[in-house]
Amino acid sequence: MADLKRFLVPWIDQVTPYGTEDILLAWSRPELKRMMVNENPIPPSEKVIRAISEAARMGNRYPDNGPRLRAKIAKLYDLSPDNVYLSHGSSEIIDMVMRLFVTPGDEVLLPNPTFSLYGIRARAVGGKVVAIDMTPDLQYDVPAMLRAVTPRTKVIIVCNPNNPTGDFIPDEDLQRLIDLGIPTLIDEAYLEYHPEHESKAPLIRKYNHVIVAHTFSKAFGMAGIRFGYALADETMIQYFRKMQIPWNTTLLSMAAAEAALEEEEELKKKAAYNNAGVEYVVKELSKISGLKPYYSHGNYVLIDATDAGVTGKEIVDYVFEKAGVILKSFAPLRGRNGFFRISLGTHEENSICVSAIKRFFENRKKEA
Ligand SMILES: Cc1ncc(COP(=O)(O)O)c(C=O)c1O
């Protein structure tokens, strides 16, 4: 056996892979309710499915880089197709940004909590993650982020709205980060749920260090199909092309995305369905004393149970055991250990989940 350590990149042991245990569990037991990875509970439309099977007929051919689809996406933002890079979900954009800008020992500045993949992909290239705790009311602590900038800061992450806290960064705070001139990834993975909030895409006209990422995994409901895109200045997109793996998006995923873009009403319906679920969960859980749900602009709701005297994990374990619902607990933040997140499911699943949480607290009251 070869001594792999002699050959491996020396920082490999600092990488913990993205945790997919819950997804494995959910696929192996379809009766479980998957409310842990911010999926859309509504399956793709017939039109999208037809587009995929039609594209499959040409499956013996290599895809191009989607000029027609790039033009359609560009039009949504009044940009040029040269400002658009199609990707294998927005995860690829996150990875791309790290590979382009981060060398071993360089720093990636991000808020805490946020989507875990940023840190994972930063570490995969030897980067150091500088995670700045959000304020007690779970807003970006921009003064602390600015103080944390060093000559080695190579990437700044702005998840907007942030996963799992659900809120947007104020424009003036975003501007202060952008004014640093450091490559900044604005991840708008959930923006299609709230189109009344404008994309930050226009910033790319003025700033060649800003990258805006979108995905079809959330409001479009195509997480398993894998499609996303980045918007950036042409020169930035050219660097993406140098670094990219060719044929990163399949004929099937591009056909699915093109079909989905034509179904504006379907997207609106999915967003409205989700947003009604968010309202319901927030309203119902607010009734439980000591439980604080954070209103979210995404397809998830973060809840803090610390003041009720329980940990997030206790609730997540109970709901799994009693109701077959998979949720996600979060690491303590500022000494508070009650955080857990509900990814919205169908209305029925949301109701099952809420009832189970209510039962958890009723039982505690009885025991007390
Ligand atoms: C903020 C954020 N960005 C990106 C992603 C990854 O999405 P994709 O499926 O597009 O790779 C997620 C997934 O949960 C996310 O929460």
mmCIF file of C-alpha atoms and ligand atoms in Angstrom:
data_model
loop_
_atom_site.group_PDB
_atom_site.id
_atom_site.type_symbol
_atom_site.label_atom_id
_atom_site.label_comp_id
_atom_site.label_asym_id
_atom_site.label_seq_id
_atom_site.Cartn_x
_atom_site.Cartn_y
_atom_site.Cartn_z
ATOM 1 C CA MET A 1 0.000 0.000 0.000
ATOM 2 C CA ALA A 2 1.285 3.462 -0.912
ATOM 3 C CA ASP A 3 1.728 6.045 1.803
ATOM 4 C CA LEU A 4 -0.956 8.403 0.507
ATOM 5 C CA LYS A 5 0.015 11.066 3.021
ATOM 6 C CA ARG A 6 3.275 11.573 1.139
ATOM 7 C CA PHE A 7 1.309 12.640 -1.930
ATOM 8 C CA LEU A 8 -1.869 14.183 -0.631
ATOM 9 C CA VAL A 9 -2.246 17.955 -0.401
ATOM 10 C CA PRO A 10 -1.088 18.675 3.152
ATOM 11 C CA TRP A 11 -4.313 20.469 4.167
ATOM 12 C CA ILE A 12 -6.610 17.572 3.267
ATOM 13 C CA ASP A 13 -7.163 16.587 6.897
ATOM 14 C CA GLN A 14 -8.742 19.946 7.667
ATOM 15 C CA VAL A 15 -11.564 19.120 5.253
ATOM 16 C CA THR A 16 -14.749 17.569 6.601
ATOM 17 C CA PRO A 17 -16.971 16.538 3.710
ATOM 18 C CA TYR A 18 -20.441 18.040 3.417
ATOM 19 C CA GLY A 19 -22.664 15.918 5.644
ATOM 20 C CA THR A 20 -24.979 13.836 3.493
ATOM 21 C CA GLU A 21 -26.036 11.289 6.138
ATOM 22 C CA ASP A 22 -29.536 12.767 6.399
ATOM 23 C CA ILE A 23 -29.997 12.606 2.643
ATOM 24 C CA LEU A 24 -28.846 8.975 2.586
ATOM 25 C CA LEU A 25 -31.263 8.195 5.395
ATOM 26 C CA ALA A 26 -34.139 9.930 3.643
ATOM 27 C CA TRP A 27 -33.575 8.066 0.363
ATOM 28 C CA SER A 28 -33.339 4.738 2.177
ATOM 29 C CA ARG A 29 -36.582 5.379 4.075
ATOM 30 C CA PRO A 30 -39.011 7.222 1.798
ATOM 31 C CA GLU A 31 -41.678 7.350 4.504
ATOM 32 C CA LEU A 32 -39.582 9.912 6.414
ATOM 33 C CA LYS A 33 -40.376 13.593 5.982
ATOM 34 C CA ARG A 34 -37.376 15.392 4.508
ATOM 35 C CA MET A 35 -37.390 18.749 6.235
ATOM 36 C CA MET A 36 -33.640 19.137 6.700
ATOM 37 C CA VAL A 37 -31.883 20.256 3.493
ATOM 38 C CA ASN A 38 -34.029 23.092 2.131
ATOM 39 C CA GLU A 39 -35.539 21.154 -0.746
ATOM 40 C CA ASN A 40 -38.731 22.109 -2.519
ATOM 41 C CA PRO A 41 -41.510 19.605 -1.692
ATOM 42 C CA ILE A 42 -43.178 20.092 -5.109
ATOM 43 C CA PRO A 43 -41.859 17.850 -7.923
ATOM 44 C CA PRO A 44 -40.948 19.232 -11.371
ATOM 45 C CA SER A 45 -43.784 20.051 -13.777
ATOM 46 C CA GLU A 46 -44.752 17.807 -16.697
ATOM 47 C CA LYS A 47 -43.291 20.406 -19.068
ATOM 48 C CA VAL A 48 -39.895 20.161 -17.355
ATOM 49 C CA ILE A 49 -40.017 16.373 -17.380
ATOM 50 C CA ARG A 50 -40.908 16.350 -21.094
ATOM 51 C CA ALA A 51 -38.025 18.744 -21.838
ATOM 52 C CA ILE A 52 -35.603 16.429 -20.024
ATOM 53 C CA SER A 53 -36.710 13.326 -21.868
ATOM 54 C CA GLU A 54 -36.610 15.165 -25.193
ATOM 55 C CA ALA A 55 -33.034 16.308 -24.457
ATOM 56 C CA ALA A 56 -32.101 12.745 -23.554
ATOM 57 C CA ARG A 57 -32.611 11.797 -27.220
ATOM 58 C CA MET A 58 -29.428 13.751 -27.987
ATOM 59 C CA GLY A 59 -27.633 12.224 -25.024
ATOM 60 C CA ASN A 60 -24.874 10.798 -27.224
ATOM 61 C CA ARG A 61 -23.652 14.370 -27.922
ATOM 62 C CA TYR A 62 -21.528 16.676 -25.794
ATOM 63 C CA PRO A 63 -23.409 19.777 -24.703
ATOM 64 C CA ASP A 64 -22.394 23.314 -25.652
ATOM 65 C CA ASN A 65 -22.186 25.984 -22.966
ATOM 66 C CA GLY A 66 -25.805 26.925 -23.457
ATOM 67 C CA PRO A 67 -25.695 30.166 -25.482
ATOM 68 C CA ARG A 68 -29.490 30.247 -25.878
ATOM 69 C CA LEU A 69 -30.093 29.646 -22.193
ATOM 70 C CA ARG A 70 -27.414 32.159 -21.207
ATOM 71 C CA ALA A 71 -29.139 34.736 -23.406
ATOM 72 C CA LYS A 72 -32.467 34.034 -21.704
ATOM 73 C CA ILE A 73 -30.960 34.351 -18.248
ATOM 74 C CA ALA A 74 -29.053 37.493 -19.241
ATOM 75 C CA LYS A 75 -32.312 39.065 -20.416
ATOM 76 C CA LEU A 76 -33.870 38.608 -16.975
ATOM 77 C CA TYR A 77 -31.237 40.990 -15.609
ATOM 78 C CA ASP A 78 -30.692 43.161 -18.661
ATOM 79 C CA LEU A 79 -27.147 41.803 -19.002
ATOM 80 C CA SER A 80 -25.191 40.177 -21.824
ATOM 81 C CA PRO A 81 -24.846 36.382 -22.262
ATOM 82 C CA ASP A 82 -21.132 36.980 -21.622
ATOM 83 C CA ASN A 83 -22.051 37.895 -18.047
ATOM 84 C CA VAL A 84 -23.590 34.470 -17.437
ATOM 85 C CA TYR A 85 -21.893 31.228 -16.444
ATOM 86 C CA LEU A 86 -24.063 28.096 -16.259
ATOM 87 C CA SER A 87 -23.244 25.669 -13.476
ATOM 88 C CA HIS A 88 -23.894 22.374 -11.788
ATOM 89 C CA GLY A 89 -26.009 24.030 -9.095
ATOM 90 C CA SER A 90 -24.715 27.023 -7.193
ATOM 91 C CA SER A 91 -22.377 24.729 -5.250
ATOM 92 C CA GLU A 92 -20.137 24.799 -8.312
ATOM 93 C CA ILE A 93 -20.030 28.594 -8.201
ATOM 94 C CA ILE A 94 -19.023 28.494 -4.533
ATOM 95 C CA ASP A 95 -16.284 25.997 -5.359
ATOM 96 C CA MET A 96 -15.187 27.988 -8.403
ATOM 97 C CA VAL A 97 -14.735 31.172 -6.391
ATOM 98 C CA MET A 98 -12.524 29.342 -3.893
ATOM 99 C CA ARG A 99 -10.432 27.696 -6.605
ATOM 100 C CA LEU A 100 -9.950 31.005 -8.402
ATOM 101 C CA PHE A 101 -8.965 33.165 -5.455
ATOM 102 C CA VAL A 102 -7.859 31.115 -2.462
ATOM 103 C CA THR A 103 -4.406 29.588 -2.020
ATOM 104 C CA PRO A 104 -3.301 27.740 1.135
ATOM 105 C CA GLY A 105 -3.395 30.066 4.136
ATOM 106 C CA ASP A 106 -5.629 32.683 2.461
ATOM 107 C CA GLU A 107 -8.753 33.744 4.320
ATOM 108 C CA VAL A 108 -12.425 33.543 3.450
ATOM 109 C CA LEU A 109 -14.622 35.888 5.427
ATOM 110 C CA LEU A 110 -18.200 34.842 6.118
ATOM 111 C CA PRO A 111 -20.992 35.207 8.664
ATOM 112 C CA ASN A 112 -21.807 32.610 11.299
ATOM 113 C CA PRO A 113 -24.162 30.841 11.002
ATOM 114 C CA THR A 114 -24.394 30.389 7.258
ATOM 115 C CA PHE A 115 -24.503 27.637 4.615
ATOM 116 C CA SER A 116 -21.787 25.168 5.587
ATOM 117 C CA LEU A 117 -20.523 24.512 2.077
ATOM 118 C CA TYR A 118 -18.684 27.845 1.849
ATOM 119 C CA GLY A 119 -16.335 26.837 4.641
ATOM 120 C CA ILE A 120 -15.962 23.305 3.331
ATOM 121 C CA ARG A 121 -14.931 24.418 -0.149
ATOM 122 C CA ALA A 122 -12.611 27.090 1.289
ATOM 123 C CA ARG A 123 -10.824 24.438 3.374
ATOM 124 C CA ALA A 124 -10.663 22.092 0.388
ATOM 125 C CA VAL A 125 -8.232 24.499 -1.271
ATOM 126 C CA GLY A 126 -6.264 25.079 1.936
ATOM 127 C CA GLY A 127 -8.087 28.267 2.888
ATOM 128 C CA LYS A 128 -8.746 29.513 6.373
ATOM 129 C CA VAL A 129 -12.326 30.302 7.306
ATOM 130 C CA VAL A 130 -12.867 33.502 9.262
ATOM 131 C CA ALA A 131 -16.439 33.196 10.522
ATOM 132 C CA ILE A 132 -17.912 36.265 12.190
ATOM 133 C CA ASP A 133 -20.821 35.644 14.556
ATOM 134 C CA MET A 134 -23.989 37.429 13.579
ATOM 135 C CA THR A 135 -25.396 39.971 16.045
ATOM 136 C CA PRO A 136 -27.688 38.711 18.850
ATOM 137 C CA ASP A 137 -30.708 39.434 16.604
ATOM 138 C CA LEU A 138 -29.069 37.409 13.830
ATOM 139 C CA GLN A 139 -28.082 40.200 11.479
ATOM 140 C CA TYR A 140 -24.742 40.550 9.684
ATOM 141 C CA ASP A 141 -22.208 42.107 12.055
ATOM 142 C CA VAL A 142 -20.599 44.206 9.347
ATOM 143 C CA PRO A 143 -18.353 46.311 11.641
ATOM 144 C CA ALA A 144 -16.892 43.043 13.006
ATOM 145 C CA MET A 145 -16.508 41.688 9.468
ATOM 146 C CA LEU A 146 -14.673 44.855 8.413
ATOM 147 C CA ARG A 147 -12.372 44.572 11.429
ATOM 148 C CA ALA A 148 -11.588 40.968 10.505
ATOM 149 C CA VAL A 149 -10.262 41.845 7.038
ATOM 150 C CA THR A 150 -6.531 41.218 6.598
ATOM 151 C CA PRO A 151 -4.179 41.287 3.602
ATOM 152 C CA ARG A 152 -4.933 37.568 3.251
ATOM 153 C CA THR A 153 -8.711 38.016 2.904
ATOM 154 C CA LYS A 154 -9.373 36.787 -0.623
ATOM 155 C CA VAL A 155 -13.097 36.122 -0.654
ATOM 156 C CA ILE A 156 -16.101 37.566 1.185
ATOM 157 C CA ILE A 157 -19.359 35.632 1.301
ATOM 158 C CA VAL A 158 -22.724 37.331 1.501
ATOM 159 C CA CYS A 159 -25.588 34.857 1.575
ATOM 160 C CA ASN A 160 -28.642 36.976 0.775
ATOM 161 C CA PRO A 161 -31.036 36.062 2.306
ATOM 162 C CA ASN A 162 -28.828 34.138 4.645
ATOM 163 C CA ASN A 163 -29.338 30.432 5.252
ATOM 164 C CA PRO A 164 -30.362 29.636 8.018
ATOM 165 C CA THR A 165 -31.243 33.055 9.490
ATOM 166 C CA GLY A 166 -33.529 34.090 6.630
ATOM 167 C CA ASP A 167 -32.866 37.824 6.438
ATOM 168 C CA PHE A 168 -31.178 40.182 3.972
ATOM 169 C CA ILE A 169 -28.118 42.303 4.567
ATOM 170 C CA PRO A 170 -28.999 46.043 4.460
ATOM 171 C CA ASP A 171 -27.833 47.728 1.241
ATOM 172 C CA GLU A 172 -25.512 50.170 3.003
ATOM 173 C CA ASP A 173 -23.790 47.293 4.838
ATOM 174 C CA LEU A 174 -23.365 45.347 1.618
ATOM 175 C CA GLN A 175 -21.878 48.443 0.027
ATOM 176 C CA ARG A 176 -19.307 48.763 2.825
ATOM 177 C CA LEU A 177 -18.167 45.204 2.131
ATOM 178 C CA ILE A 178 -18.079 45.734 -1.620
ATOM 179 C CA ASP A 179 -16.072 48.938 -1.213
ATOM 180 C CA LEU A 180 -13.214 46.803 0.105
ATOM 181 C CA GLY A 181 -12.621 45.630 -3.485
ATOM 182 C CA ILE A 182 -12.217 42.013 -2.381
ATOM 183 C CA PRO A 183 -13.908 39.282 -4.486
ATOM 184 C CA THR A 184 -17.407 39.054 -3.029
ATOM 185 C CA LEU A 185 -19.855 36.251 -3.690
ATOM 186 C CA ILE A 186 -23.468 37.293 -3.226
ATOM 187 C CA ASP A 187 -25.416 34.046 -3.006
ATOM 188 C CA GLU A 188 -29.053 34.632 -3.954
ATOM 189 C CA ALA A 189 -30.082 30.972 -3.740
ATOM 190 C CA TYR A 190 -33.463 31.806 -2.208
ATOM 191 C CA LEU A 191 -34.270 35.074 -3.932
ATOM 192 C CA GLU A 192 -36.905 33.626 -6.265
ATOM 193 C CA TYR A 193 -39.144 33.092 -3.228
ATOM 194 C CA HIS A 194 -39.321 36.871 -2.812
ATOM 195 C CA PRO A 195 -38.984 38.555 -6.192
ATOM 196 C CA GLU A 196 -40.144 41.817 -4.604
ATOM 197 C CA HIS A 197 -36.575 41.995 -3.284
ATOM 198 C CA GLU A 198 -34.340 43.003 -6.141
ATOM 199 C CA SER A 199 -31.324 40.963 -7.158
ATOM 200 C CA LYS A 200 -27.947 42.544 -6.550
ATOM 201 C CA ALA A 201 -27.004 41.592 -10.126
ATOM 202 C CA PRO A 202 -26.835 45.247 -11.318
ATOM 203 C CA LEU A 203 -23.763 45.643 -9.087
ATOM 204 C CA ILE A 204 -21.740 43.524 -11.509
ATOM 205 C CA ARG A 205 -21.876 46.362 -14.067
ATOM 206 C CA LYS A 206 -19.957 48.580 -11.715
ATOM 207 C CA TYR A 207 -17.788 46.107 -9.812
ATOM 208 C CA ASN A 208 -15.724 43.416 -11.516
ATOM 209 C CA HIS A 209 -15.074 41.708 -8.153
ATOM 210 C CA VAL A 210 -18.744 40.942 -7.440
ATOM 211 C CA ILE A 211 -20.252 37.563 -8.322
ATOM 212 C CA VAL A 212 -23.958 36.854 -7.959
ATOM 213 C CA ALA A 213 -25.016 33.187 -7.727
ATOM 214 C CA HIS A 214 -28.435 31.676 -8.380
ATOM 215 C CA THR A 215 -29.758 28.152 -8.245
ATOM 216 C CA PHE A 216 -32.703 26.176 -9.588
ATOM 217 C CA SER A 217 -32.583 23.934 -6.502
ATOM 218 C CA LYS A 218 -34.863 26.033 -4.328
ATOM 219 C CA ALA A 219 -37.930 27.931 -5.619
ATOM 220 C CA PHE A 220 -37.679 26.208 -9.025
ATOM 221 C CA GLY A 221 -37.603 22.863 -7.197
ATOM 222 C CA MET A 222 -34.864 21.155 -9.221
ATOM 223 C CA ALA A 223 -32.271 20.211 -6.582
ATOM 224 C CA GLY A 224 -31.788 16.719 -8.006
ATOM 225 C CA ILE A 225 -31.521 17.998 -11.571
ATOM 226 C CA ARG A 226 -28.579 20.258 -10.666
ATOM 227 C CA PHE A 227 -28.570 23.640 -12.297
ATOM 228 C CA GLY A 228 -27.470 27.123 -11.310
ATOM 229 C CA TYR A 229 -25.667 30.121 -12.713
ATOM 230 C CA ALA A 230 -23.341 32.962 -11.869
ATOM 231 C CA LEU A 231 -23.588 36.562 -13.028
ATOM 232 C CA ALA A 232 -20.415 38.600 -13.155
ATOM 233 C CA ASP A 233 -18.347 40.979 -15.222
ATOM 234 C CA GLU A 234 -17.152 39.452 -18.503
ATOM 235 C CA THR A 235 -13.534 39.285 -17.365
ATOM 236 C CA MET A 236 -14.570 37.362 -14.250
ATOM 237 C CA ILE A 237 -16.623 34.944 -16.366
ATOM 238 C CA GLN A 238 -13.572 34.407 -18.574
ATOM 239 C CA TYR A 239 -11.600 33.367 -15.493
ATOM 240 C CA PHE A 240 -14.440 30.994 -14.613
ATOM 241 C CA ARG A 241 -14.023 29.430 -18.056
ATOM 242 C CA LYS A 242 -10.308 28.900 -17.553
ATOM 243 C CA MET A 243 -10.985 27.052 -14.306
ATOM 244 C CA GLN A 244 -14.115 25.139 -15.290
ATOM 245 C CA ILE A 245 -14.525 21.481 -16.092
ATOM 246 C CA PRO A 246 -16.007 21.303 -19.597
ATOM 247 C CA TRP A 247 -19.578 20.002 -19.923
ATOM 248 C CA ASN A 248 -20.308 20.924 -16.322
ATOM 249 C CA THR A 249 -24.006 21.247 -17.087
ATOM 250 C CA THR A 250 -25.745 18.379 -18.828
ATOM 251 C CA LEU A 251 -28.047 18.650 -21.823
ATOM 252 C CA LEU A 252 -30.767 17.405 -19.487
ATOM 253 C CA SER A 253 -30.298 20.023 -16.799
ATOM 254 C CA MET A 254 -30.095 22.848 -19.345
ATOM 255 C CA ALA A 255 -33.277 21.680 -21.055
ATOM 256 C CA ALA A 256 -35.004 21.459 -17.681
ATOM 257 C CA ALA A 257 -33.879 24.976 -16.743
ATOM 258 C CA GLU A 258 -35.008 26.409 -20.065
ATOM 259 C CA ALA A 259 -38.434 24.832 -19.681
ATOM 260 C CA ALA A 260 -38.726 26.004 -16.070
ATOM 261 C CA LEU A 261 -37.899 29.576 -17.055
ATOM 262 C CA GLU A 262 -40.878 29.549 -19.404
ATOM 263 C CA GLU A 263 -43.230 28.617 -16.578
ATOM 264 C CA GLU A 264 -43.466 31.865 -14.696
ATOM 265 C CA GLU A 265 -46.800 31.007 -13.122
ATOM 266 C CA GLU A 266 -45.468 27.681 -11.861
ATOM 267 C CA LEU A 267 -42.594 29.476 -10.127
ATOM 268 C CA LYS A 268 -44.977 31.993 -8.559
ATOM 269 C CA LYS A 269 -47.201 29.145 -7.363
ATOM 270 C CA LYS A 270 -44.273 27.318 -5.775
ATOM 271 C CA ALA A 271 -43.044 30.474 -4.070
ATOM 272 C CA ALA A 272 -46.512 31.306 -2.732
ATOM 273 C CA TYR A 273 -46.939 27.748 -1.447
ATOM 274 C CA ASN A 274 -43.639 27.947 0.393
ATOM 275 C CA ASN A 275 -44.257 31.413 1.779
ATOM 276 C CA ALA A 276 -47.641 30.343 3.172
ATOM 277 C CA GLY A 277 -45.794 27.487 4.895
ATOM 278 C CA VAL A 278 -43.272 29.899 6.409
ATOM 279 C CA GLU A 279 -46.095 32.106 7.750
ATOM 280 C CA TYR A 280 -47.863 29.079 9.216
ATOM 281 C CA VAL A 281 -44.789 27.648 10.949
ATOM 282 C CA VAL A 282 -43.702 31.017 12.343
ATOM 283 C CA LYS A 283 -47.221 31.810 13.577
ATOM 284 C CA GLU A 284 -47.793 28.431 15.225
ATOM 285 C CA LEU A 285 -44.381 28.125 16.845
ATOM 286 C CA SER A 286 -44.517 31.702 18.170
ATOM 287 C CA LYS A 287 -47.382 30.510 20.370
ATOM 288 C CA ILE A 288 -45.038 28.242 22.331
ATOM 289 C CA SER A 289 -43.545 30.026 25.276
ATOM 290 C CA GLY A 290 -39.777 30.433 25.036
ATOM 291 C CA LEU A 291 -39.613 29.433 21.367
ATOM 292 C CA LYS A 292 -38.379 32.056 18.938
ATOM 293 C CA PRO A 293 -38.863 31.389 15.223
ATOM 294 C CA TYR A 294 -37.029 33.822 12.921
ATOM 295 C CA TYR A 295 -39.144 34.963 9.980
ATOM 296 C CA SER A 296 -37.456 33.744 6.820
ATOM 297 C CA HIS A 297 -37.337 34.802 3.170
ATOM 298 C CA GLY A 298 -36.185 31.311 2.218
ATOM 299 C CA ASN A 299 -37.735 27.844 2.361
ATOM 300 C CA TYR A 300 -36.634 27.274 5.946
ATOM 301 C CA VAL A 301 -37.265 28.694 9.396
ATOM 302 C CA LEU A 302 -34.610 28.913 12.095
ATOM 303 C CA ILE A 303 -35.924 28.547 15.618
ATOM 304 C CA ASP A 304 -34.219 29.269 18.916
ATOM 305 C CA ALA A 305 -35.511 27.140 21.804
ATOM 306 C CA THR A 306 -32.883 28.278 24.312
ATOM 307 C CA ASP A 307 -35.338 30.345 26.392
ATOM 308 C CA ALA A 308 -37.608 27.307 26.669
ATOM 309 C CA GLY A 309 -34.717 25.498 28.344
ATOM 310 C CA VAL A 310 -34.155 22.877 25.636
ATOM 311 C CA THR A 311 -31.498 22.262 23.044
ATOM 312 C CA GLY A 312 -32.227 22.217 19.355
ATOM 313 C CA LYS A 313 -31.000 18.644 19.238
ATOM 314 C CA GLU A 314 -33.533 17.496 21.842
ATOM 315 C CA ILE A 315 -36.379 18.772 19.682
ATOM 316 C CA VAL A 316 -34.879 17.413 16.457
ATOM 317 C CA ASP A 317 -34.439 13.956 18.052
ATOM 318 C CA TYR A 318 -37.990 13.924 19.458
ATOM 319 C CA VAL A 319 -39.622 14.963 16.191
ATOM 320 C CA PHE A 320 -37.648 12.325 14.311
ATOM 321 C CA GLU A 321 -38.521 9.563 16.730
ATOM 322 C CA LYS A 322 -42.215 10.407 17.202
ATOM 323 C CA ALA A 323 -43.206 11.797 13.830
ATOM 324 C CA GLY A 324 -40.587 10.583 11.336
ATOM 325 C CA VAL A 325 -39.637 14.167 10.477
ATOM 326 C CA ILE A 326 -35.965 14.924 9.793
ATOM 327 C CA LEU A 327 -34.963 18.428 10.912
ATOM 328 C CA LYS A 328 -31.539 19.979 11.441
ATOM 329 C CA SER A 329 -30.011 21.256 14.659
ATOM 330 C CA PHE A 330 -27.330 23.948 14.742
ATOM 331 C CA ALA A 331 -24.189 24.527 16.751
ATOM 332 C CA PRO A 332 -24.542 26.898 19.724
ATOM 333 C CA LEU A 333 -24.265 30.583 18.900
ATOM 334 C CA ARG A 334 -23.292 33.197 21.490
ATOM 335 C CA GLY A 335 -23.857 30.629 24.233
ATOM 336 C CA ARG A 336 -27.339 29.736 23.007
ATOM 337 C CA ASN A 337 -27.779 26.049 22.240
ATOM 338 C CA GLY A 338 -31.449 25.929 21.247
ATOM 339 C CA PHE A 339 -31.123 26.443 17.490
ATOM 340 C CA PHE A 340 -32.800 24.150 15.003
ATOM 341 C CA ARG A 341 -34.109 24.618 11.480
ATOM 342 C CA ILE A 342 -37.238 23.446 9.715
ATOM 343 C CA SER A 343 -37.044 23.190 5.922
ATOM 344 C CA LEU A 344 -40.589 23.695 4.727
ATOM 345 C CA GLY A 345 -42.352 20.624 3.387
ATOM 346 C CA THR A 346 -45.859 20.155 2.048
ATOM 347 C CA HIS A 347 -48.570 21.851 4.090
ATOM 348 C CA GLU A 348 -49.390 18.428 5.536
ATOM 349 C CA GLU A 349 -45.769 17.800 6.522
ATOM 350 C CA ASN A 350 -45.517 21.266 8.067
ATOM 351 C CA SER A 351 -48.571 20.550 10.148
ATOM 352 C CA ILE A 352 -47.232 17.143 11.283
ATOM 353 C CA CYS A 353 -43.954 18.788 12.258
ATOM 354 C CA VAL A 354 -45.591 21.653 14.151
ATOM 355 C CA SER A 355 -47.909 19.234 16.000
ATOM 356 C CA ALA A 356 -44.951 17.094 17.045
ATOM 357 C CA ILE A 357 -43.097 20.144 18.399
ATOM 358 C CA LYS A 358 -46.229 21.219 20.295
ATOM 359 C CA ARG A 359 -46.502 17.710 21.768
ATOM 360 C CA PHE A 360 -42.872 17.849 22.843
ATOM 361 C CA PHE A 361 -43.594 20.954 24.916
ATOM 362 C CA GLU A 362 -46.933 19.665 26.252
ATOM 363 C CA ASN A 363 -45.202 16.514 27.511
ATOM 364 C CA ARG A 364 -42.491 18.589 29.168
ATOM 365 C CA LYS A 365 -45.121 20.674 30.923
ATOM 366 C CA LYS A 366 -46.861 17.528 32.199
ATOM 367 C CA GLU A 367 -43.580 16.095 33.450
ATOM 368 C CA ALA A 368 -42.674 19.332 35.242
HETATM 369 C C1 LIG B 1 -27.277 29.501 0.478
HETATM 370 C C2 LIG B 1 -27.141 28.300 -0.375
HETATM 371 N N1 LIG B 1 -26.392 28.364 -1.493
HETATM 372 C C3 LIG B 1 -26.236 27.299 -2.278
HETATM 373 C C4 LIG B 1 -26.841 26.096 -1.976
HETATM 374 C C5 LIG B 1 -26.535 24.920 -2.845
HETATM 375 O O1 LIG B 1 -27.430 24.776 -3.796
HETATM 376 P P1 LIG B 1 -27.211 24.016 -5.151
HETATM 377 O O2 LIG B 1 -28.168 22.885 -5.103
HETATM 378 O O3 LIG B 1 -27.580 25.051 -6.151
HETATM 379 O O4 LIG B 1 -25.809 23.570 -5.316
HETATM 380 C C6 LIG B 1 -27.632 25.977 -0.838
HETATM 381 C C7 LIG B 1 -28.267 24.703 -0.498
HETATM 382 O O5 LIG B 1 -28.868 24.509 0.515
HETATM 383 C C8 LIG B 1 -27.774 27.111 -0.017
HETATM 384 O O6 LIG B 1 -28.478 27.065 1.108
#
